[in-house]
Coordinates of C-alpha atoms in Angstrom, one line a residue:
X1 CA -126.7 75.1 -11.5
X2 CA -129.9 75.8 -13.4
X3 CA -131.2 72.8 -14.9
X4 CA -132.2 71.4 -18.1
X5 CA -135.1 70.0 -19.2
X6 CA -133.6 66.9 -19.4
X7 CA -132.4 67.1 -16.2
X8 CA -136.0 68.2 -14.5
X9 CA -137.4 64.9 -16.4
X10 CA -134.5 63.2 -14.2
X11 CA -135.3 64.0 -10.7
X12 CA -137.6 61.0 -9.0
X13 CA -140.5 63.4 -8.9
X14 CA -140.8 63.4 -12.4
X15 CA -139.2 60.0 -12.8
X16 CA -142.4 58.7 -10.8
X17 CA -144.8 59.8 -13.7
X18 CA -143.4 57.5 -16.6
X19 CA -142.3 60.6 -18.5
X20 CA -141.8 60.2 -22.2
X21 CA -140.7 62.4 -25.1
X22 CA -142.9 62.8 -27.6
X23 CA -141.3 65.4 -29.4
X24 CA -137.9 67.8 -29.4
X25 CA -136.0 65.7 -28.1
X26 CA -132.8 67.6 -29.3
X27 CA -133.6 70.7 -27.1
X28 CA -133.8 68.9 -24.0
X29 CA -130.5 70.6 -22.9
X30 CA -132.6 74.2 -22.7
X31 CA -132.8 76.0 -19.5
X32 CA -135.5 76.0 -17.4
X33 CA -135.8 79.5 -15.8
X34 CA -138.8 78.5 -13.7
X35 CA -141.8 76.1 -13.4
X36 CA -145.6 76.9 -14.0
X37 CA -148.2 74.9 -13.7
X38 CA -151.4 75.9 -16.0
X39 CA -154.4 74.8 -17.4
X40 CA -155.2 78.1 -19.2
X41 CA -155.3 77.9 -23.3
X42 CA -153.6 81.5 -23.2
X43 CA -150.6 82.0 -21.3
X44 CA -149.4 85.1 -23.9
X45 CA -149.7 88.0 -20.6
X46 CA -148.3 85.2 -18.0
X47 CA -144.4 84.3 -19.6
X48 CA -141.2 85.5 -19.7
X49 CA -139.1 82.8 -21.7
X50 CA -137.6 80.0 -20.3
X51 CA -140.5 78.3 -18.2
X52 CA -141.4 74.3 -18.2
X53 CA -144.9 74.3 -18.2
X54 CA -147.0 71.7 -16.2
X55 CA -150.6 71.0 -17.7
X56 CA -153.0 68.1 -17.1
X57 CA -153.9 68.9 -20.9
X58 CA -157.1 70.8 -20.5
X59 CA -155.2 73.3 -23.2
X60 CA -155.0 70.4 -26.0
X61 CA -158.6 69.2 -25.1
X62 CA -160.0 71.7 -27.3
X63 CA -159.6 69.7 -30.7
X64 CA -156.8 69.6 -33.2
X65 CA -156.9 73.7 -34.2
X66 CA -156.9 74.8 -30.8
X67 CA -154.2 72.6 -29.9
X68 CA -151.9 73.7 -32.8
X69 CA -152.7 77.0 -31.6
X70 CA -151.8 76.1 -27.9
X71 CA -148.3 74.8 -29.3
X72 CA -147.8 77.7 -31.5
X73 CA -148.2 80.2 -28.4
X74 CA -145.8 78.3 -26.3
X75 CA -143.3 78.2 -28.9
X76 CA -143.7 82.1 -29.4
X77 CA -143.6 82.8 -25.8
X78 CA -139.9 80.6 -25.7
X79 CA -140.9 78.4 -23.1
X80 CA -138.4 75.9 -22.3
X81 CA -141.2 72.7 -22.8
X82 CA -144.2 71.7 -22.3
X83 CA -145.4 68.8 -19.9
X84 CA -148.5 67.1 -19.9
X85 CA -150.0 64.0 -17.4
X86 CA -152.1 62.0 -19.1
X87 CA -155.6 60.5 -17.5
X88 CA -157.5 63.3 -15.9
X89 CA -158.0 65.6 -19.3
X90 CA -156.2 63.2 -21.9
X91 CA -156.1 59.5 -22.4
X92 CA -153.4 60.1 -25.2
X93 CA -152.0 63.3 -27.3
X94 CA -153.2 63.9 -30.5
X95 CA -151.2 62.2 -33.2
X96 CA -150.2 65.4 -35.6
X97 CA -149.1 67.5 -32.6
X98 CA -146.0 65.5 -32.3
X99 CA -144.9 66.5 -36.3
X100 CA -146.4 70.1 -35.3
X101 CA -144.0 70.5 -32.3
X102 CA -140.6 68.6 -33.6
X103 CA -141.2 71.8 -36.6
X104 CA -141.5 74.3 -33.3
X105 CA -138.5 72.7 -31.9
X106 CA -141.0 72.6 -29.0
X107 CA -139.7 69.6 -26.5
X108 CA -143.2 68.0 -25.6
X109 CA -143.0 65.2 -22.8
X110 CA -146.5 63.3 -21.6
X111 CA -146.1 61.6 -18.5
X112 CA -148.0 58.2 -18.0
X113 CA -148.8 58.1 -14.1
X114 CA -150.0 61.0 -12.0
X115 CA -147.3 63.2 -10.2
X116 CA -147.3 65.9 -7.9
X117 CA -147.1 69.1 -9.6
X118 CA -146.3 71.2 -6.5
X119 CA -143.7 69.3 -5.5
X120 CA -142.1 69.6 -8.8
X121 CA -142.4 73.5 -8.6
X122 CA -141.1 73.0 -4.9
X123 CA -137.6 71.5 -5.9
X124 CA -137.0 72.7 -9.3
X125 CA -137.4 76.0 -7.7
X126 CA -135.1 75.2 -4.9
X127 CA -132.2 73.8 -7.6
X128 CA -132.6 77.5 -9.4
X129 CA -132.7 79.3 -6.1
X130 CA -129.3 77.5 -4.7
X131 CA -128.0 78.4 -8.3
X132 CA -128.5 82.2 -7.8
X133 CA -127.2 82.0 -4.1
X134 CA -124.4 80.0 -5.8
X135 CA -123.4 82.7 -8.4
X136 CA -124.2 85.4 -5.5
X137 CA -121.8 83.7 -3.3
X138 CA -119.3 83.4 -5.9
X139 CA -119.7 87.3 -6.4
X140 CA -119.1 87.6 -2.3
X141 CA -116.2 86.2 -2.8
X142 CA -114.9 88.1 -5.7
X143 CA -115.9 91.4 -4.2
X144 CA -114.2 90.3 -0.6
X145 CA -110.5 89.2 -2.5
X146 CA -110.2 92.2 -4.6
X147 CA -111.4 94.5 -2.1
X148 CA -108.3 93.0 0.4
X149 CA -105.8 93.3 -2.4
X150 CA -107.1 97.4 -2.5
X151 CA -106.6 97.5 0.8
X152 CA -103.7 95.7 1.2
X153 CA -102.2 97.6 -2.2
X154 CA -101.4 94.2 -3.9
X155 CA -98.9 94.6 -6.6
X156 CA -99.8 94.5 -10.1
X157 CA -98.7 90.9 -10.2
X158 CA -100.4 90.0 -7.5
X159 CA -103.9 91.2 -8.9
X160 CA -103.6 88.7 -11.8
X161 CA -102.2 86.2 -10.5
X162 CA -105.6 86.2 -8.0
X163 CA -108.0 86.7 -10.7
X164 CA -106.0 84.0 -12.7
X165 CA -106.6 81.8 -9.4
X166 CA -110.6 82.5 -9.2
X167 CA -111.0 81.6 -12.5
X168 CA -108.8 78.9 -12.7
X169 CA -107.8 79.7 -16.0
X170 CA -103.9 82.0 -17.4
X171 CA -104.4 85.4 -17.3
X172 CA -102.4 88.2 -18.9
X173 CA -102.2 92.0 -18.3
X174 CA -101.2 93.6 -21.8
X175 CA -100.3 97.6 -22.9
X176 CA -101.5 99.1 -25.7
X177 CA -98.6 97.3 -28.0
X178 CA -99.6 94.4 -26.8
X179 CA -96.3 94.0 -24.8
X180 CA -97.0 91.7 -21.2
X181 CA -96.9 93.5 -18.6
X182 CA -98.0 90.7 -16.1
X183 CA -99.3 87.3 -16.6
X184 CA -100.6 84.1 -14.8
X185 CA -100.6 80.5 -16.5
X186 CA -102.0 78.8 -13.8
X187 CA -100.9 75.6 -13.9
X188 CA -99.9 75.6 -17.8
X189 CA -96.6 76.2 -19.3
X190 CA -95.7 80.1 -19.2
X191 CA -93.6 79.4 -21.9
X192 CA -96.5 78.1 -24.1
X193 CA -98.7 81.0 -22.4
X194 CA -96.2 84.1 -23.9
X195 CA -94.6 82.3 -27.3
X196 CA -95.1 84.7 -29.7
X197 CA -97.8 86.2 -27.7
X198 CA -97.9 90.1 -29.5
X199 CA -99.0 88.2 -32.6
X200 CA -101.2 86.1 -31.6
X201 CA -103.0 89.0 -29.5
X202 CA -103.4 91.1 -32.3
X203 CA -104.7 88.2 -34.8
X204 CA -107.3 87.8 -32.2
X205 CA -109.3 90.6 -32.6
X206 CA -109.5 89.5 -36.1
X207 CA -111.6 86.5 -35.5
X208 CA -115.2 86.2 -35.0
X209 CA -116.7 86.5 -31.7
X210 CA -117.8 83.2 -31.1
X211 CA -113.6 82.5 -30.8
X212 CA -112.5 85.7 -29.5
X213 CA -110.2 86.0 -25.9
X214 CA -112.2 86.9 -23.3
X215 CA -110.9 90.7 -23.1
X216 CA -111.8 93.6 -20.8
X217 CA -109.6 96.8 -20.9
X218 CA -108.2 98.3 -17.7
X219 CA -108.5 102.4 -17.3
X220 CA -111.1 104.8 -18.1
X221 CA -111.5 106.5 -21.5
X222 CA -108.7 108.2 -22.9
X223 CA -106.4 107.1 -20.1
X224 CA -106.8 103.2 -20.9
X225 CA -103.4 101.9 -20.9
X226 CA -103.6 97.9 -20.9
X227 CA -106.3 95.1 -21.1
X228 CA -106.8 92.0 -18.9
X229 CA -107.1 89.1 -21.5
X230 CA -108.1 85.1 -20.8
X231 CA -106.5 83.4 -23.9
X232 CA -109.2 80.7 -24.6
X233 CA -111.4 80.9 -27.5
X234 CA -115.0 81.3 -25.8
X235 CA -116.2 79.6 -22.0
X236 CA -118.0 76.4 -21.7
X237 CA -121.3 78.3 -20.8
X238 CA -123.2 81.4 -20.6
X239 CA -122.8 81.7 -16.8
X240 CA -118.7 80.9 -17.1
X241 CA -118.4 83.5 -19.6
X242 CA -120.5 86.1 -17.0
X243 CA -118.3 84.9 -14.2
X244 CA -115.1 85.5 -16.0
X245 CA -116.2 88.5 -17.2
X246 CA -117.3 90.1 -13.7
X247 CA -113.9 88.8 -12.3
X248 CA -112.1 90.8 -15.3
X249 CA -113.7 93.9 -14.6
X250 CA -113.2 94.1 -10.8
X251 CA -109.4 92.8 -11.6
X252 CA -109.5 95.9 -14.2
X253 CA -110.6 98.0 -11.4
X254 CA -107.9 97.1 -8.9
X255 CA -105.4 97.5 -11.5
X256 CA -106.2 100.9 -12.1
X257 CA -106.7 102.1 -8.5
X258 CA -103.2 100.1 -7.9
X259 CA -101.7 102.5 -11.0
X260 CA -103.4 105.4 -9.2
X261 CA -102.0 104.8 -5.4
X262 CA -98.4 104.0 -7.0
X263 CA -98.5 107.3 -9.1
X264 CA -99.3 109.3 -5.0
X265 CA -97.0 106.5 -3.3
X266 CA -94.2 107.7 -5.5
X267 CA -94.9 111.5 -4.9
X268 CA -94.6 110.5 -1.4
X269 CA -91.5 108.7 -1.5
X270 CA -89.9 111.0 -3.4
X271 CA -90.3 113.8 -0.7
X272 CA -89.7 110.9 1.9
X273 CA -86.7 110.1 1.0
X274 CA -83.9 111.3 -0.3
X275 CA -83.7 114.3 2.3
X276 CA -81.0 116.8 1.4
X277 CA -81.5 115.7 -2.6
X278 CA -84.8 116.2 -2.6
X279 CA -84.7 119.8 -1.4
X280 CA -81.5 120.4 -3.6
X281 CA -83.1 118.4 -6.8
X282 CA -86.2 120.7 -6.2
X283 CA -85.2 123.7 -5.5
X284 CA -85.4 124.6 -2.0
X285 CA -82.0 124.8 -1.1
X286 CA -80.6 127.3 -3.4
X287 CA -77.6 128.6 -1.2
X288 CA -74.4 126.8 -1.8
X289 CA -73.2 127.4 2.2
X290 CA -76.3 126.1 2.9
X291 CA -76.0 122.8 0.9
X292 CA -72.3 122.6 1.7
X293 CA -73.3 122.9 5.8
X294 CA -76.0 120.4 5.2
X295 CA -74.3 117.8 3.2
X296 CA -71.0 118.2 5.2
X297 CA -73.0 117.1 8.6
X298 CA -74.4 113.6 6.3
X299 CA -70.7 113.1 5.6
X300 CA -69.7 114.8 3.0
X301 CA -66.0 116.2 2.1
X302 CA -65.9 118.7 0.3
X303 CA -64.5 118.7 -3.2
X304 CA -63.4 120.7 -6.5
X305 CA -65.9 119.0 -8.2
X306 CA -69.3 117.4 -7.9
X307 CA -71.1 114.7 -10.0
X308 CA -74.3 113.6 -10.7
X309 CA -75.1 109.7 -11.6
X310 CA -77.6 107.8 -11.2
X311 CA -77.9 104.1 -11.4
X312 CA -80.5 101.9 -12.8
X313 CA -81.8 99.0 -13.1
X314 CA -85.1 97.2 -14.2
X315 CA -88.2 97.5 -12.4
X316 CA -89.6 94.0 -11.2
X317 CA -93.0 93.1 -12.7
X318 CA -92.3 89.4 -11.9
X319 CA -92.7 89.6 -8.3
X320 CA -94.4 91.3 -5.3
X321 CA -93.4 94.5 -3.5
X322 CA -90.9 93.0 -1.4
X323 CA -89.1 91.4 -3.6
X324 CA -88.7 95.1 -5.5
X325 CA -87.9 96.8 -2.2
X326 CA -85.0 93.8 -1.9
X327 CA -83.9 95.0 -5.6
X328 CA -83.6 98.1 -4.6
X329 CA -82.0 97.8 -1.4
X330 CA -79.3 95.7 -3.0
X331 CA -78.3 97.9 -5.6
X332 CA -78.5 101.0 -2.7
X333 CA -76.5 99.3 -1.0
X334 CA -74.2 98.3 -3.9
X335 CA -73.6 101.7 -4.8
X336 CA -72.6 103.1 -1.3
X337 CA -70.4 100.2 -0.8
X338 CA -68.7 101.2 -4.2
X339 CA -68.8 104.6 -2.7
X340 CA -66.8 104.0 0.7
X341 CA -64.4 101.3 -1.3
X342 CA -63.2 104.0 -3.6
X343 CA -62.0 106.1 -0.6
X344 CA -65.0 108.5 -1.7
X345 CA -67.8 110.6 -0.2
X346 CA -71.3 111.0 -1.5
X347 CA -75.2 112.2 -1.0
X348 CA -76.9 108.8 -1.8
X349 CA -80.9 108.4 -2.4
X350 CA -83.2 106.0 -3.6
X351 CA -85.2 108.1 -5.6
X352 CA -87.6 105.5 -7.0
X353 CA -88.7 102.2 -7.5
X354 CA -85.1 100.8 -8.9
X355 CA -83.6 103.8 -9.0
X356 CA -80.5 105.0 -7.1
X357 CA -79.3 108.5 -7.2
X358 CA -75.8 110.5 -5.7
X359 CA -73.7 113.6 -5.7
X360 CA -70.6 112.4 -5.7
X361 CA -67.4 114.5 -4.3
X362 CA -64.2 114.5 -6.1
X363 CA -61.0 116.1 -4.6
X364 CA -59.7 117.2 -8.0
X365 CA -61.3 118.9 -11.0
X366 CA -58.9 116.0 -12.6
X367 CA -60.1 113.5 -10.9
X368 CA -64.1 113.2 -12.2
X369 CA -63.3 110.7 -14.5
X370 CA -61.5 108.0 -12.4
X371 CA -64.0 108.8 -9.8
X372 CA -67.1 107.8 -12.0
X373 CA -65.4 104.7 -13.5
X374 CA -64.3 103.6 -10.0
X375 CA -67.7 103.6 -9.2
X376 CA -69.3 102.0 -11.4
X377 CA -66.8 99.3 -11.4
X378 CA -66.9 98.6 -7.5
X379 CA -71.2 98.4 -8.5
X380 CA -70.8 95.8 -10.9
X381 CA -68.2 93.7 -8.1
X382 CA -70.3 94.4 -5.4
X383 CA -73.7 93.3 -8.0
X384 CA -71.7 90.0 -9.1
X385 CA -70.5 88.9 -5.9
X386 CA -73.7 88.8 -4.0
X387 CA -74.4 85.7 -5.5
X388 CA -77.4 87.2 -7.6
X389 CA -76.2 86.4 -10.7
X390 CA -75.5 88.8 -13.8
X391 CA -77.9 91.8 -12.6
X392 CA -79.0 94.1 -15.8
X393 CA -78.1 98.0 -14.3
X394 CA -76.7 101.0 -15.8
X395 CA -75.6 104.7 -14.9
X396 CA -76.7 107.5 -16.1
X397 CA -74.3 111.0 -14.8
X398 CA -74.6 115.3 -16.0
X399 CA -71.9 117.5 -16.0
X400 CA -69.8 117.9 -13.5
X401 CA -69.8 120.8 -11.5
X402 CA -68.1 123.3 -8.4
X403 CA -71.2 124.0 -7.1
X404 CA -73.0 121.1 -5.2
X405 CA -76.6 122.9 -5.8
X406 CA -76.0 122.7 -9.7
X407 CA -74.1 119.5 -9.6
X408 CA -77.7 118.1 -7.8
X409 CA -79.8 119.7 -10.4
X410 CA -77.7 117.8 -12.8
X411 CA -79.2 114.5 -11.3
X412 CA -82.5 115.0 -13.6
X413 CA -80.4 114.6 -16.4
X414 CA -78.3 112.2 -15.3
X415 CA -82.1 109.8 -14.5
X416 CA -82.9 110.9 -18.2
X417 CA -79.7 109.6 -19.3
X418 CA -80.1 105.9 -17.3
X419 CA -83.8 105.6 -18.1
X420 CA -82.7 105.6 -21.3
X421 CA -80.1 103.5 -21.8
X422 CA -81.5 100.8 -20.0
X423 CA -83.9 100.1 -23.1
X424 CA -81.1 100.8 -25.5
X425 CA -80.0 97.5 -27.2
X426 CA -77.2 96.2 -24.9
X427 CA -73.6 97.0 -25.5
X428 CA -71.6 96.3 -21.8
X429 CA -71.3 99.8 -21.5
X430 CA -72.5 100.8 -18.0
X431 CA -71.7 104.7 -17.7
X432 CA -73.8 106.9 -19.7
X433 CA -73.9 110.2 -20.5
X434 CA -76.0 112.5 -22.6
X435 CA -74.4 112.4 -25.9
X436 CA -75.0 108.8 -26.2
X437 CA -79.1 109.0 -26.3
X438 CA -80.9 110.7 -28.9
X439 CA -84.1 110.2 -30.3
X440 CA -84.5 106.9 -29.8
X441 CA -83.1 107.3 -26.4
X442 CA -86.3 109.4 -26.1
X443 CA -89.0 107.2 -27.6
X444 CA -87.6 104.2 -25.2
X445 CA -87.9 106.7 -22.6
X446 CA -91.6 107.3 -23.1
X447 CA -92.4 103.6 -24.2
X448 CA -94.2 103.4 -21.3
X449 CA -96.9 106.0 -22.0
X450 CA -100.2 105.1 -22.9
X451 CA -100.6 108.3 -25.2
X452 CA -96.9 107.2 -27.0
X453 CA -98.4 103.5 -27.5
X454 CA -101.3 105.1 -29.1
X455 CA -99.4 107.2 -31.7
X456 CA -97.1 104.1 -32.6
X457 CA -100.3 101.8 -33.1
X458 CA -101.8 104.4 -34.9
X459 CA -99.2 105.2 -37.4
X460 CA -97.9 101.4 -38.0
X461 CA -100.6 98.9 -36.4
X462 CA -102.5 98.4 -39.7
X463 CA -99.2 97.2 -40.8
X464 CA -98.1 95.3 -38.1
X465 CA -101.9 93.3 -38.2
X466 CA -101.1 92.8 -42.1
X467 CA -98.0 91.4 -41.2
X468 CA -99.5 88.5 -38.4
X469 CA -102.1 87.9 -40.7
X470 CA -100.0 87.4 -44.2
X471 CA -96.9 86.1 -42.4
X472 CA -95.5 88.9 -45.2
X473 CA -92.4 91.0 -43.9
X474 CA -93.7 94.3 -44.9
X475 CA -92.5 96.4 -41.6
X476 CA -88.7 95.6 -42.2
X477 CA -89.1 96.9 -45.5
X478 CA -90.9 100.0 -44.7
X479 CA -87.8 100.0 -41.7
X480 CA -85.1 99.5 -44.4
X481 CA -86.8 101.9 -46.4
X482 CA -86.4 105.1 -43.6
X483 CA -82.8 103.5 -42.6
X484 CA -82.2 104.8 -46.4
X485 CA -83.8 107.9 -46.0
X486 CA -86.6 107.3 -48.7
X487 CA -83.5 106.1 -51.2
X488 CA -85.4 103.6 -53.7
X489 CA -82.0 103.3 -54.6
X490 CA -80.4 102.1 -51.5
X491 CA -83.4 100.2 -50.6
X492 CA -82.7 98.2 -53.9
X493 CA -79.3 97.4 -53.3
X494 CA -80.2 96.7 -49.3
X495 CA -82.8 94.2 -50.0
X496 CA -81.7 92.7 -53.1
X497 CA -85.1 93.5 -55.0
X498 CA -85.9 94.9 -58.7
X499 CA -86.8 97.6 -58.8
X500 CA -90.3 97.3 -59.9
X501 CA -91.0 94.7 -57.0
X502 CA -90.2 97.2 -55.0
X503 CA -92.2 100.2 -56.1
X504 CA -95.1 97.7 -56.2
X505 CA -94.3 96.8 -52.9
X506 CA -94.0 100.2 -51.3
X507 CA -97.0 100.8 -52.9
X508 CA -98.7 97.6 -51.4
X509 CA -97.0 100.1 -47.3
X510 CA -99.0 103.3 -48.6
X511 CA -102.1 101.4 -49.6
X512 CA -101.9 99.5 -46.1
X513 CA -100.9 102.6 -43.7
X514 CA -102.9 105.1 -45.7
X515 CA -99.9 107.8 -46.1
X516 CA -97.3 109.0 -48.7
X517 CA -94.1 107.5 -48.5
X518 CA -92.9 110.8 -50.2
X519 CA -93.4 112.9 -47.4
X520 CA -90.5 114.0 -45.2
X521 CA -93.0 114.3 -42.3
X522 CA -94.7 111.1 -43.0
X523 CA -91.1 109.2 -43.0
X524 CA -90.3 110.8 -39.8
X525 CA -93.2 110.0 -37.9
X526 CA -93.3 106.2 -39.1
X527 CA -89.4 106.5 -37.9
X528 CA -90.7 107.6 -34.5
X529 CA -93.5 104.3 -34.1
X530 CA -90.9 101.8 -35.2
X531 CA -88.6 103.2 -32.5
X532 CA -91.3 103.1 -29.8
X533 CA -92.1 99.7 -31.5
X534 CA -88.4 98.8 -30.6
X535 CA -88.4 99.9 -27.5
X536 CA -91.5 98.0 -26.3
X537 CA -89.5 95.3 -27.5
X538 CA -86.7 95.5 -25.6

């Protein structure tokens, strides 16, 4: 560690002169960057800031002007004190330059006996040395454990939880909505960590930056998408708050080429796997013998009718890549035990991370229906008796169809259809089917997108920081106020307010978000951030 002066007067080199403070004695805890040892008057061309001068007090010998102006210099040139050995130059230092440098907040210290100047240079230097190999080191390190986690393609989890680790200290990954996406409380309560945690991050950037997070955002540009945040107001000291933020930014960067390699990993995987589905889904097999010869030698009978579904369940941001690929092989495995226990046959894929998709084949044009919910039930026994617990999934299924190619085609809808209604509020309901997602179906859909975050905090995050900072409730207003179309009226009678607290009131939502309430298109679009909003939510 660099020391103080305080601690330089400390070591037994120093200790051997007698040393004594003469003046700024509240500064003592200043840094000394390095030592020099001087008898010049004039030291303006020869300092940086931050040195501890060593001087037999030729400088001060000069009489009481050129002293002051001796003092004045080494309080421009921010030197971190001034010590002088008394005997050789000086019997004693002049009594006004004491007054002089307590008003330069200049930390003066005489020493009493003679000491051995070079062999203060000698370990002072040696302490500041071992404290840049020491902050070197620690950068070694840093660069060594994040460049493993690249290699190794860490999880997102795994990233923070490491930084967390290096820093000692909870970390949390964020979006754009300030929803968590991963988080660290090393040590502390998680539940302490996360209470209430989109409010308190957005009061944060409120404050001043003396208590401000520590905050550093992860992507480039346009294409940010989160931001890695320590959720302590300030560090204990200039080189913790360097440290953390270096670790930050090479966590940042590890997040990012993580999002990248996923993105490629999933291209991959999606041609991996899936065989037959993939080339129906995509188009290269557009001949139905073809399919039908295909499919038949995987097992499938052949059928009046063929179905999409997909099932779904929640991606796992609470553990590490094997713990998601034992997700998905359970619920894989689930589904094709639902399959064979209904007596059925079917082309089953996992598409994604999470995500399992089939063509199912019914023996009757009749028989779709009872085929679907036979499915799905056998999913949720096989789910519930693997001793997992309750295990959040839904299905998702198109149109049914003669043809297998187009009943495959029908499996991008059918994903649509279970993407979204596993953010949709839940109901019980497992099967899904297009009818029963709309617009909001939509906006939950593309929660996830940095751009769709952006618009929502653009339209409604003025009101949304009004609301943390005022404790008001001014969003469900402005969301009771859409649910009734832009009725005054309605709103009235919803709310139970007069109706002049309430045109003052939606006045207060204009003034804040900076639109007209009036406008049709204004009301839809505020419609469409509360949705994403509610999604993020979920």
């Amino acid at each position: 560690m660099i020391p103080s002066v305080r601690e330089v007067l400390g070591l037994p080199v120093v200790a051997a002169g007698a040393p004594r403070v003469v003046s700024g004695s509240t500064h003592l805890d200043r840094r000394v960057r390095w030592v020099h040892i001087s008898e010049s008057a004039d030291l303006t061309d020869l300092l940086e800031g931050g040195e501890l001068v060593l001087t037999t007090g030729l400088p001060l010998a000069g009489g009481p002007q050129e002293a002051a102006r001796y003092l004045r210099m080494l309080a421009e040139q921010q030197v971190a004190g001034l010590v002088v050995e008394l005997g050789t130059r000086l019997q004693e230092l002049p009594g006004q330059l004491g007054p002089l440098a307590d008003s330069l907040e200049l930390p003066v210290v005489v020493l009493a006996d003679e000491i051995r100047f070079v062999e203060v240079t000698q370990q002072v230097h040696r302490l500041i040395v071992a404290d840049r190999y020491e902050e070197l080191e620690f950068a070694r390190t840093a660069h060594e454990v994040f460049t493993s986690l690249n290699i190794a393609r860490a999880s997102t989890a795994d990233i923070v939880a490491r930084a967390s680790q290096i820093l000692g200290a909870p970390l949390v990954l964020e979006d754009l909505n300030h929803r968590v996406l991963a988080s660290c409380s090393a040590g502390h309560s998680t539940a302490c960590l996360l209470d209430q945690w989109p409010e308190r991050s957005r009061l944060d950037q409120g404050r001043t930056s003396e208590e401000r997070w520590t905050t550093v955002p992860v992507g480039f540009g346009d294409e940010r998408w989160g931001r890695l945040v320590l959720p302590e107001p300030g560090t204990a000291s200039a080189r913790g708050a360097a440290r953390a933020r270096m670790v930050l930014e090479r966590a940042a960067q590890s997040l990012q080429l993580h999002r990248m390699l996923q993105r490629e990993q999933d291209a991959l995987v999606l041609q991996a796997l899936g065989g037959l589905l993939d080339d129906l889904v995509g188009g290269r097999v557009t001949d139905g013998s073809e399919a039908l010869a295909r499919a038949g030698a995987l097992g499938l009978a052949p059928g009046a009718r063929y179905v999409p579904l997909v099932a779904r369940m929640p991606e796992r941001t609470d553990t590490d890549a094997l713990g998601q690929g034992e997700a998905d092989r359970r619920l894989l495995t689930s589904v094709r035990q639902a399959v064979a226990g209904g007596e059925h046959t079917a082309l089953v894929s996992l598409r994604r991370a999470g995500t399992v998709a089939l063509v199912l084949s019914c023996p009757a044009a009749d028989a779709v229906e009872a085929a679907l919910e036979g499915v799905c039930t056998g999913v949720e026994e096989q789910l519930a008796g693997r001793a997992y617990g309750r295990t959040r999934w839904v299905a998702g299924t198109a149109a049914a169809s003669a043809d297998l190619v187009a009943a495959a085609r029908g499996l991008r809808e059918a994903e649509h259809v279970a993407e979204v209604a596993l953010s949709l509020p839940g109901s019980g309901k497992r099967l899904h089917r297009s009818t029963d997602v709309r617009l909001r179906g939509l906006m939950a859909l593309l929660r996830g997108d940095h751009r769709v975050q952006a618009f929502a905090e653009a339209e409604i995050g003025t009101l949304l920081d009004h609301d943390a900072r005022t404790g008001h409730r001014t969003l469900e207003l402005l969301r009771t106020y859409l649910e009734c179309s832009g009725s005054k009226t309605l709103t009235a009678q919803r709310t139970g307010l007069s109706r002049p607290t309430l045109y003052s009131r939606l006045r207060t939502v204009e003034r804040i978000l900076g639109v007209s309430l009036e406008s049709a298109e204004s009301r839809a679009s505020l419609h469409a951030a509360l949705m994403v909003v509610d999604a993020a939510a979920d």
